[in-house]
Short mmCIF file of C-alpha atoms in Angstrom, two decimals:
data_model
loop_
_atom_site.label_atom_id
_atom_site.label_comp_id
_atom_site.label_asym_id
_atom_site.label_seq_id
_atom_site.Cartn_x
_atom_site.Cartn_y
_atom_site.Cartn_z
CA UNK A 1 -20.47 -98.15 -30.21
CA UNK A 2 -18.82 -97.04 -27.06
CA UNK A 3 -19.94 -94.27 -24.68
CA UNK A 4 -17.15 -92.61 -22.76
CA UNK A 5 -16.81 -92.59 -19.02
CA UNK A 6 -14.06 -91.01 -16.96
CA UNK A 7 -12.59 -93.56 -14.56
CA UNK A 8 -12.12 -92.56 -10.91
CA UNK A 9 -8.43 -92.48 -9.91
CA UNK A 10 -9.31 -93.62 -6.40
CA UNK A 11 -10.40 -97.00 -7.76
CA UNK A 12 -6.95 -97.59 -9.15
CA UNK A 13 -5.45 -97.09 -5.69
CA UNK A 14 -7.72 -99.57 -3.95
CA UNK A 15 -5.86 -102.01 -1.73
CA UNK A 16 -5.75 -105.57 -3.06
CA UNK A 17 -6.53 -108.49 -0.74
CA UNK A 18 -3.59 -110.65 0.40
CA UNK A 19 -2.44 -113.31 -2.03
CA UNK A 20 -3.80 -116.80 -1.46
CA UNK A 21 -2.06 -119.69 -3.26
CA UNK A 22 -5.11 -121.26 -4.86
CA UNK A 23 -5.47 -122.72 -8.31
CA UNK A 24 -8.01 -120.81 -10.50
CA UNK A 25 -11.51 -122.19 -10.11
CA UNK A 26 -13.68 -122.61 -13.17
CA UNK A 27 -16.71 -124.82 -12.93
CA UNK A 28 -18.69 -126.11 -15.89
CA UNK A 29 -22.22 -127.39 -15.42
CA UNK A 30 -24.77 -128.86 -17.77
CA UNK A 31 -28.45 -129.45 -17.28
CA UNK A 32 -30.79 -132.12 -18.48
CA UNK A 33 -34.16 -131.53 -20.02
CA UNK A 34 -35.87 -131.29 -16.63
CA UNK A 35 -33.45 -128.62 -15.45
CA UNK A 36 -31.51 -130.85 -13.04
CA UNK A 37 -27.72 -130.53 -13.08
CA UNK A 38 -26.05 -133.25 -15.12
CA UNK A 39 -22.31 -132.75 -14.67
CA UNK A 40 -19.65 -130.43 -13.40
CA UNK A 41 -16.03 -130.01 -14.33
CA UNK A 42 -13.31 -127.65 -13.30
CA UNK A 43 -10.02 -126.99 -11.57
CA UNK A 44 -10.14 -126.81 -7.78
CA UNK A 45 -7.75 -125.55 -5.10
CA UNK A 46 -4.83 -127.86 -4.37
CA UNK A 47 -5.75 -128.04 -0.67
CA UNK A 48 -8.33 -130.70 0.11
CA UNK A 49 -11.79 -129.51 1.06
CA UNK A 50 -15.28 -130.94 1.29
CA UNK A 51 -17.40 -130.67 -1.84
CA UNK A 52 -20.38 -128.27 -1.56
CA UNK A 53 -23.75 -129.94 -1.17
CA UNK A 54 -25.06 -128.62 -4.49
CA UNK A 55 -22.37 -130.34 -6.58
CA UNK A 56 -23.55 -133.38 -8.52
CA UNK A 57 -20.06 -134.89 -8.82
CA UNK A 58 -16.77 -134.62 -6.89
CA UNK A 59 -14.31 -131.91 -7.97
CA UNK A 60 -11.57 -132.78 -10.44
CA UNK A 61 -7.97 -132.56 -9.24
CA UNK A 62 -6.02 -130.21 -11.51
CA UNK A 63 -2.94 -132.43 -11.13
CA UNK A 64 -4.64 -135.55 -12.48
CA UNK A 65 -5.79 -134.27 -15.85
CA UNK A 66 -6.77 -136.88 -18.42
CA UNK A 67 -5.67 -134.65 -21.26
CA UNK A 68 -3.86 -135.86 -24.33
CA UNK A 69 -0.31 -134.54 -25.00
CA UNK A 70 -0.03 -130.77 -24.78
CA UNK A 71 0.49 -130.39 -28.52
CA UNK A 72 -3.03 -131.72 -29.11
CA UNK A 73 -4.77 -129.71 -26.40
CA UNK A 74 -3.56 -126.10 -26.38
CA UNK A 75 -6.44 -124.87 -24.22
CA UNK A 76 -4.13 -124.31 -21.26
CA UNK A 77 -2.63 -121.36 -23.10
CA UNK A 78 -5.96 -119.55 -22.86
CA UNK A 79 -8.12 -118.69 -19.84
CA UNK A 80 -8.85 -121.36 -17.19
CA UNK A 81 -12.49 -121.24 -18.27
CA UNK A 82 -11.64 -122.01 -21.90
CA UNK A 83 -9.39 -124.78 -20.64
CA UNK A 84 -12.24 -126.31 -18.61
CA UNK A 85 -14.63 -126.05 -21.56
CA UNK A 86 -12.23 -127.80 -23.92
CA UNK A 87 -11.72 -130.53 -21.31
CA UNK A 88 -15.50 -131.03 -21.26
CA UNK A 89 -15.62 -131.06 -25.05
CA UNK A 90 -12.92 -133.74 -25.22
CA UNK A 91 -15.05 -135.93 -22.94
CA UNK A 92 -17.96 -135.55 -25.38
CA UNK A 93 -15.72 -136.85 -28.17
CA UNK A 94 -14.45 -139.75 -26.06
CA UNK A 95 -17.91 -140.79 -24.86
CA UNK A 96 -19.28 -140.66 -28.40
CA UNK A 97 -16.42 -142.79 -29.65
CA UNK A 98 -16.68 -145.34 -26.84
CA UNK A 99 -20.45 -145.82 -27.02
CA UNK A 100 -21.32 -145.62 -30.66
CA UNK A 101 -18.37 -145.64 -33.03
CA UNK A 102 -18.69 -149.28 -34.05
CA UNK A 103 -22.48 -149.26 -34.25
CA UNK A 104 -23.04 -146.03 -36.15
CA UNK A 105 -20.09 -145.96 -38.54
CA UNK A 106 -22.27 -147.30 -41.34
CA UNK A 107 -25.31 -145.07 -40.71
CA UNK A 108 -26.46 -142.87 -43.56
CA UNK A 109 -26.33 -139.09 -43.74
CA UNK A 110 -30.08 -138.93 -44.21
CA UNK A 111 -30.71 -140.26 -40.69
CA UNK A 112 -30.95 -136.85 -39.01
CA UNK A 113 -33.01 -136.78 -35.83
CA UNK A 114 -34.58 -133.58 -34.41
CA UNK A 115 -33.17 -132.61 -31.02
CA UNK A 116 -34.57 -130.68 -28.09
CA UNK A 117 -32.86 -127.31 -27.44
CA UNK A 118 -32.75 -128.16 -23.74
CA UNK A 119 -30.25 -130.96 -24.46
CA UNK A 120 -27.67 -128.38 -25.45
CA UNK A 121 -28.05 -126.06 -22.47
CA UNK A 122 -24.72 -125.50 -20.72
CA UNK A 123 -23.50 -123.03 -18.11
CA UNK A 124 -20.21 -122.09 -16.51
CA UNK A 125 -19.72 -120.36 -13.18
CA UNK A 126 -17.03 -117.85 -12.19
CA UNK A 127 -16.41 -117.63 -8.42
CA UNK A 128 -14.98 -114.13 -8.50
CA UNK A 129 -16.08 -113.37 -4.94
CA UNK A 130 -13.94 -116.13 -3.40
CA UNK A 131 -11.26 -117.02 -5.97
CA UNK A 132 -8.63 -114.27 -5.92
CA UNK A 133 -6.39 -115.85 -8.59
CA UNK A 134 -9.27 -116.23 -11.04
CA UNK A 135 -10.40 -112.68 -10.35
CA UNK A 136 -6.92 -111.33 -11.05
CA UNK A 137 -6.89 -112.99 -14.49
CA UNK A 138 -10.03 -111.07 -15.49
CA UNK A 139 -9.29 -107.72 -13.86
CA UNK A 140 -8.30 -104.72 -16.00
CA UNK A 141 -6.31 -101.65 -14.84
CA UNK A 142 -9.53 -99.89 -13.77
CA UNK A 143 -10.52 -102.75 -11.45
CA UNK A 144 -13.30 -103.83 -13.81
CA UNK A 145 -13.94 -106.93 -15.91
CA UNK A 146 -11.57 -107.51 -18.82
CA UNK A 147 -14.14 -107.83 -21.59
CA UNK A 148 -11.71 -109.25 -24.15
CA UNK A 149 -11.11 -112.38 -22.07
CA UNK A 150 -14.83 -112.73 -21.43
CA UNK A 151 -15.48 -112.59 -25.20
CA UNK A 152 -12.89 -115.35 -25.63
CA UNK A 153 -14.73 -117.52 -23.11
CA UNK A 154 -18.06 -116.85 -24.81
CA UNK A 155 -16.73 -118.33 -28.05
CA UNK A 156 -15.35 -121.37 -26.22
CA UNK A 157 -18.68 -121.98 -24.46
CA UNK A 158 -20.66 -121.57 -27.69
CA UNK A 159 -18.42 -124.15 -29.35
CA UNK A 160 -18.95 -126.63 -26.53
CA UNK A 161 -22.71 -126.11 -26.67
CA UNK A 162 -23.03 -126.76 -30.39
CA UNK A 163 -21.16 -130.07 -30.06
CA UNK A 164 -23.30 -131.47 -27.25
CA UNK A 165 -26.47 -132.42 -29.12
CA UNK A 166 -25.07 -132.56 -32.63
CA UNK A 167 -21.54 -133.98 -32.64
CA UNK A 168 -22.47 -137.63 -32.25
CA UNK A 169 -21.33 -140.60 -34.26
CA UNK A 170 -24.65 -140.63 -36.08
CA UNK A 171 -23.74 -137.11 -37.24
CA UNK A 172 -21.21 -137.57 -39.98
CA UNK A 173 -20.27 -137.19 -43.62
CA UNK A 174 -20.28 -140.22 -45.91
CA UNK A 175 -17.45 -140.87 -48.35
CA UNK A 176 -17.50 -142.40 -51.81
CA UNK A 177 -15.99 -145.59 -50.40
CA UNK A 178 -18.83 -146.00 -47.88
CA UNK A 179 -16.87 -144.89 -44.82
CA UNK A 180 -17.90 -142.05 -42.54
CA UNK A 181 -16.09 -139.22 -40.75
CA UNK A 182 -17.15 -136.64 -38.13
CA UNK A 183 -18.03 -133.03 -38.82
CA UNK A 184 -16.20 -129.84 -37.94
CA UNK A 185 -18.21 -127.03 -36.34
CA UNK A 186 -16.60 -123.59 -36.67
CA UNK A 187 -17.58 -120.05 -35.71
CA UNK A 188 -19.04 -118.19 -38.69
CA UNK A 189 -20.24 -114.95 -37.10
CA UNK A 190 -21.31 -113.17 -33.93
CA UNK A 191 -24.45 -111.06 -34.03
CA UNK A 192 -25.40 -108.29 -31.59
CA UNK A 193 -23.34 -108.74 -28.44
CA UNK A 194 -25.03 -106.23 -26.12
CA UNK A 195 -23.95 -105.14 -22.64
CA UNK A 196 -27.13 -104.34 -20.68
CA UNK A 197 -25.46 -103.28 -17.45
CA UNK A 198 -21.91 -103.11 -16.04
CA UNK A 199 -20.26 -106.37 -15.00
CA UNK A 200 -18.51 -106.34 -11.63
CA UNK A 201 -15.21 -108.11 -11.03
CA UNK A 202 -15.87 -108.85 -7.34
CA UNK A 203 -19.22 -110.65 -7.80
CA UNK A 204 -19.85 -114.22 -8.96
CA UNK A 205 -20.71 -114.54 -12.64
CA UNK A 206 -22.46 -117.15 -14.76
CA UNK A 207 -22.59 -117.68 -18.52
CA UNK A 208 -25.32 -119.95 -19.86
CA UNK A 209 -26.59 -120.72 -23.33
CA UNK A 210 -28.24 -123.18 -25.69
CA UNK A 211 -28.86 -123.82 -29.37
CA UNK A 212 -31.86 -121.71 -30.42
CA UNK A 213 -32.01 -122.25 -34.20
CA UNK A 214 -30.72 -124.75 -36.76
CA UNK A 215 -30.66 -124.54 -40.55
CA UNK A 216 -29.37 -127.09 -43.02
CA UNK A 217 -25.71 -126.74 -42.07
CA UNK A 218 -25.66 -123.85 -39.60
CA UNK A 219 -26.92 -123.19 -36.09
CA UNK A 220 -27.29 -120.25 -33.73
CA UNK A 221 -26.37 -120.32 -30.05
CA UNK A 222 -27.64 -117.63 -27.68
CA UNK A 223 -25.54 -116.88 -24.59
CA UNK A 224 -26.48 -114.86 -21.51
CA UNK A 225 -24.09 -113.50 -18.91
CA UNK A 226 -25.87 -113.12 -15.57
CA UNK A 227 -24.67 -111.55 -12.34
CA UNK A 228 -26.84 -111.12 -9.26
CA UNK A 229 -26.21 -108.03 -7.17
CA UNK A 230 -28.14 -106.00 -4.62
CA UNK A 231 -29.60 -103.89 -7.45
CA UNK A 232 -31.11 -106.85 -9.32
CA UNK A 233 -34.68 -107.65 -8.29
CA UNK A 234 -35.37 -110.68 -10.50
CA UNK A 235 -33.75 -113.02 -13.01
CA UNK A 236 -34.35 -110.66 -15.93
CA UNK A 237 -32.54 -107.83 -14.16
CA UNK A 238 -29.54 -110.07 -13.55
CA UNK A 239 -28.83 -110.52 -17.28
CA UNK A 240 -25.78 -108.35 -17.95
CA UNK A 241 -24.88 -109.34 -21.53
CA UNK A 242 -26.41 -111.28 -24.42
CA UNK A 243 -24.75 -112.58 -27.58
CA UNK A 244 -25.71 -114.73 -30.57
CA UNK A 245 -23.09 -116.99 -32.16
CA UNK A 246 -23.53 -118.68 -35.53
CA UNK A 247 -21.67 -121.92 -36.23
CA UNK A 248 -21.46 -123.84 -39.49
CA UNK A 249 -20.84 -127.56 -40.05
CA UNK A 250 -18.10 -128.57 -42.45
CA UNK A 251 -16.88 -131.86 -43.85
CA UNK A 252 -13.60 -132.52 -42.02
CA UNK A 253 -11.89 -133.59 -45.27
CA UNK A 254 -13.38 -131.48 -48.06
CA UNK A 255 -14.34 -128.36 -46.08
CA UNK A 256 -17.78 -128.27 -47.73
CA UNK A 257 -21.02 -127.65 -45.83
CA UNK A 258 -22.74 -130.69 -44.32
CA UNK A 259 -26.28 -131.23 -42.99
CA UNK A 260 -26.85 -131.41 -39.24
CA UNK A 261 -29.63 -132.47 -36.90
CA UNK A 262 -32.49 -130.00 -36.56
CA UNK A 263 -34.04 -128.87 -33.29
CA UNK A 264 -37.63 -129.15 -32.15
CA UNK A 265 -38.61 -126.22 -29.84
CA UNK A 266 -40.87 -127.38 -27.04
CA UNK A 267 -41.56 -124.45 -24.69
CA UNK A 268 -42.98 -121.04 -25.58
CA UNK A 269 -39.63 -119.38 -24.89
CA UNK A 270 -37.80 -121.84 -27.14
CA UNK A 271 -40.30 -121.15 -29.93
CA UNK A 272 -39.88 -117.38 -29.50
CA UNK A 273 -36.08 -117.64 -29.60
CA UNK A 274 -36.32 -119.79 -32.73
CA UNK A 275 -38.51 -117.18 -34.48
CA UNK A 276 -36.12 -114.35 -33.56
CA UNK A 277 -33.14 -116.35 -34.82
CA UNK A 278 -34.98 -117.14 -38.06
CA UNK A 279 -35.51 -113.42 -38.66
CA UNK A 280 -31.80 -112.72 -38.06
CA UNK A 281 -30.84 -115.47 -40.48
CA UNK A 282 -33.07 -114.03 -43.22
CA UNK A 283 -31.62 -110.57 -42.57
CA UNK A 284 -28.06 -111.90 -42.93
CA UNK A 285 -28.95 -113.51 -46.26
CA UNK A 286 -30.52 -110.28 -47.47
CA UNK A 287 -27.42 -108.26 -46.56
CA UNK A 288 -25.17 -110.74 -48.37
CA UNK A 289 -27.30 -110.41 -51.49
CA UNK A 290 -27.25 -106.61 -51.28
CA UNK A 291 -23.46 -106.57 -51.04
CA UNK A 292 -23.29 -108.38 -54.36
CA UNK A 293 -25.54 -105.82 -56.09
CA UNK A 294 -24.98 -102.21 -57.10
CA UNK A 295 -27.44 -100.82 -54.58
CA UNK A 296 -28.47 -97.18 -54.63
CA UNK A 297 -27.15 -95.03 -51.80
CA UNK A 298 -30.18 -93.77 -49.88
CA UNK A 299 -28.65 -90.72 -48.18
CA UNK A 300 -26.49 -89.51 -51.06
CA UNK A 301 -26.53 -85.88 -49.95
CA UNK A 302 -25.15 -86.77 -46.52
CA UNK A 303 -22.35 -88.79 -48.12
CA UNK A 304 -21.47 -85.92 -50.44
CA UNK A 305 -21.28 -83.53 -47.48
CA UNK A 306 -18.90 -85.84 -45.64
CA UNK A 307 -16.67 -86.22 -48.69
CA UNK A 308 -16.65 -82.46 -49.23
CA UNK A 309 -15.58 -81.90 -45.62
CA UNK A 310 -12.84 -84.48 -46.04
CA UNK A 311 -11.50 -82.72 -49.14
CA UNK A 312 -11.24 -79.49 -47.15
CA UNK A 313 -9.13 -81.32 -44.55
CA UNK A 314 -6.82 -82.62 -47.27
CA UNK A 315 -6.53 -79.50 -49.44
CA UNK A 316 -7.20 -76.64 -46.98
CA UNK A 317 -6.22 -77.97 -43.54
CA UNK A 318 -5.93 -74.47 -42.01
CA UNK A 319 -9.62 -73.84 -42.81
CA UNK A 320 -10.95 -77.24 -41.72
CA UNK A 321 -13.47 -77.74 -38.93
CA UNK A 322 -11.58 -77.92 -35.62
CA UNK A 323 -14.19 -80.27 -34.16
CA UNK A 324 -13.57 -82.92 -36.83
CA UNK A 325 -10.73 -85.25 -37.74
CA UNK A 326 -9.90 -87.46 -40.70
CA UNK A 327 -10.62 -91.15 -40.20
CA UNK A 328 -7.07 -92.04 -41.21
CA UNK A 329 -5.76 -90.01 -38.26
CA UNK A 330 -7.67 -92.19 -35.79
CA UNK A 331 -6.21 -95.49 -37.00
CA UNK A 332 -4.17 -97.93 -34.95
CA UNK A 333 -2.91 -101.37 -35.88
CA UNK A 334 -0.86 -104.29 -34.61
CA UNK A 335 0.63 -107.39 -36.16
CA UNK A 336 1.39 -110.89 -34.95
CA UNK A 337 2.54 -114.26 -36.18
CA UNK A 338 -0.05 -116.91 -35.31
CA UNK A 339 1.59 -119.43 -32.99
CA UNK A 340 0.83 -123.13 -32.33
CA UNK A 341 -0.23 -122.25 -28.77
CA UNK A 342 -3.10 -120.14 -30.18
CA UNK A 343 -4.83 -122.90 -32.11
CA UNK A 344 -8.09 -124.62 -31.25
CA UNK A 345 -8.85 -128.33 -31.03
CA UNK A 346 -9.12 -128.51 -34.82
CA UNK A 347 -5.61 -127.13 -35.37
CA UNK A 348 -6.74 -123.71 -36.65
CA UNK A 349 -6.29 -120.43 -34.77
CA UNK A 350 -8.94 -120.14 -32.05
CA UNK A 351 -11.70 -117.69 -33.04
CA UNK A 352 -12.07 -116.49 -29.46
CA UNK A 353 -8.41 -115.48 -29.43
CA UNK A 354 -8.88 -113.48 -32.64
CA UNK A 355 -11.93 -111.72 -31.21
CA UNK A 356 -10.06 -110.87 -28.01
CA UNK A 357 -7.19 -109.31 -29.96
CA UNK A 358 -9.63 -107.35 -32.12
CA UNK A 359 -11.63 -106.20 -29.09
CA UNK A 360 -8.55 -105.01 -27.21
CA UNK A 361 -7.29 -103.12 -30.26
CA UNK A 362 -10.72 -101.44 -30.59
CA UNK A 363 -10.58 -100.49 -26.91
CA UNK A 364 -7.09 -99.00 -27.30
CA UNK A 365 -8.11 -97.05 -30.40
CA UNK A 366 -11.12 -95.59 -28.61
CA UNK A 367 -9.02 -94.79 -25.54
CA UNK A 368 -6.48 -92.86 -27.63
CA UNK A 369 -9.23 -91.05 -29.54
CA UNK A 370 -11.23 -89.93 -26.49
CA UNK A 371 -8.55 -89.44 -23.88
CA UNK A 372 -10.50 -91.33 -21.18
CA UNK A 373 -11.12 -95.02 -20.57
CA UNK A 374 -14.13 -96.09 -22.69
CA UNK A 375 -16.94 -98.37 -21.58
CA UNK A 376 -18.03 -101.13 -23.93
CA UNK A 377 -21.70 -101.11 -24.98
CA UNK A 378 -22.15 -103.52 -27.90
CA UNK A 379 -20.62 -105.39 -30.80
CA UNK A 380 -22.73 -104.99 -33.92
CA UNK A 381 -21.37 -108.03 -35.74
CA UNK A 382 -18.28 -110.18 -36.24
CA UNK A 383 -17.78 -112.08 -39.50
CA UNK A 384 -15.17 -114.80 -40.06
CA UNK A 385 -14.69 -114.88 -43.82
CA UNK A 386 -11.96 -117.54 -43.79
CA UNK A 387 -9.96 -119.61 -41.29
CA UNK A 388 -6.56 -118.60 -39.93
CA UNK A 389 -3.75 -121.16 -39.79
CA UNK A 390 -0.69 -121.50 -37.61
CA UNK A 391 2.15 -119.45 -39.09
CA UNK A 392 -0.09 -116.89 -40.80
CA UNK A 393 0.97 -113.25 -40.50
CA UNK A 394 -2.03 -111.42 -39.02
CA UNK A 395 -2.37 -107.65 -39.31
CA UNK A 396 -5.21 -105.97 -37.40
CA UNK A 397 -6.27 -102.46 -38.45
CA UNK A 398 -8.71 -100.34 -36.46
CA UNK A 399 -10.18 -96.88 -36.97
CA UNK A 400 -13.01 -94.71 -35.67
CA UNK A 401 -15.87 -94.71 -38.19
CA UNK A 402 -18.17 -92.10 -36.66
CA UNK A 403 -19.29 -90.51 -33.41
CA UNK A 404 -22.65 -89.51 -31.95
CA UNK A 405 -23.10 -86.57 -29.58
CA UNK A 406 -26.84 -86.78 -28.92
CA UNK A 407 -26.02 -87.27 -25.23
CA UNK A 408 -23.00 -85.04 -24.42
CA UNK A 409 -22.52 -86.83 -21.09
CA UNK A 410 -22.08 -90.17 -22.88
CA UNK A 411 -20.94 -89.67 -26.49
CA UNK A 412 -20.91 -92.80 -28.64
CA UNK A 413 -17.91 -93.91 -30.68
CA UNK A 414 -18.17 -96.58 -33.37
CA UNK A 415 -14.95 -98.33 -34.37
CA UNK A 416 -14.17 -101.02 -36.93
CA UNK A 417 -11.45 -103.68 -36.88
CA UNK A 418 -10.37 -105.44 -40.07
CA UNK A 419 -7.89 -108.33 -40.01
CA UNK A 420 -5.60 -109.08 -42.94
CA UNK A 421 -4.22 -112.62 -43.15
CA UNK A 422 -0.89 -112.49 -44.97
CA UNK A 423 1.47 -115.15 -46.32
CA UNK A 424 4.68 -113.34 -47.36
CA UNK A 425 6.15 -116.42 -49.06
CA UNK A 426 3.14 -116.56 -51.40
CA UNK A 427 2.76 -112.78 -51.70
CA UNK A 428 -0.81 -113.26 -50.48
CA UNK A 429 -3.06 -111.04 -48.33
CA UNK A 430 -6.73 -111.74 -47.57
CA UNK A 431 -9.30 -110.01 -45.36
CA UNK A 432 -10.57 -111.91 -42.32
CA UNK A 433 -12.65 -109.09 -40.73
CA UNK A 434 -13.13 -110.23 -37.12
#
């Protein structure tokens, strides 16, 4: 739901700083169980400079990338942060293969070892205050953060986190012939992405997260976006956004669910986060069961009133309420062919890219409906019902579902985006619902 805020024209006329020919800076850091930094990775300016004292390893030269051929690593087509995260993820794969492929290839699926949530903790730092090129990639026309690109990075970071403690060569599927193969971890849903305070484009930003809950074949990752400003008094005040991502493990050949290592919460905070995630998981299961049943509508009278008002709009438009509008008249949509450059490391279309396109369509729909630039408040949920492949014809449809005017100064607008995955050759159309 999105409250409206009228942007100040003077902000659009603000003078930009002079251009500095630096390569975008995105720095990835991980921490060990004791909180000490374990590694950093990123793209640094082309000019040589001394490494800051707090870095645990020297910066990586953007011109000496160890990437595989571009067709296998399409991360460079996304944000520099997503690119850095996928570079880090590729190192996880390579290290796992070099250290344990020969030893653990014959291990059994039942050998699942509990992991500490702290092993998965990862953070990435945006130097918006000093890196002009990076800042320009995330700036929107109102000189604020471009939330769609940030959502894309959140998905990339969540994917990197879930691989750290779980995608090891002792984590596999066993075949009938006795061989083993690694698992695929894919985004299943996003639950309650909440913006707690505005995010500034001229202040350094950090995204950090860890695995908080693990089921048989699924896990939840909680991410926090923090930004310290003069208004923030402590670490809790600096949290600007929170989000919960759910990933599921799949057999890389059959596509069926596969068991994964569990986690063993150690601190009080880790135990609290696990309990909260367990409640959300039970709620999701309950909602899925209710969708399959003919449940009774609780507020039937309210629904009948809305339908009656809609019939007046259709049959007697001259007598309809001038303060209302039909949902179909608020709809916007766009279409695209999914390209190879938009795929993830598994060869499917990157979920973060799909969420960014859905978010930006929702923003545009709200903008056209309200007549002023909206301000994002929260995402209730995102569900990925099926994967999207290269070459699929994707059609995104968005409409305003309802509005709330309890606070006239900040009315709330709730919009929904539904994605249809079409294959014209097969005369097929399925709902993705990002």
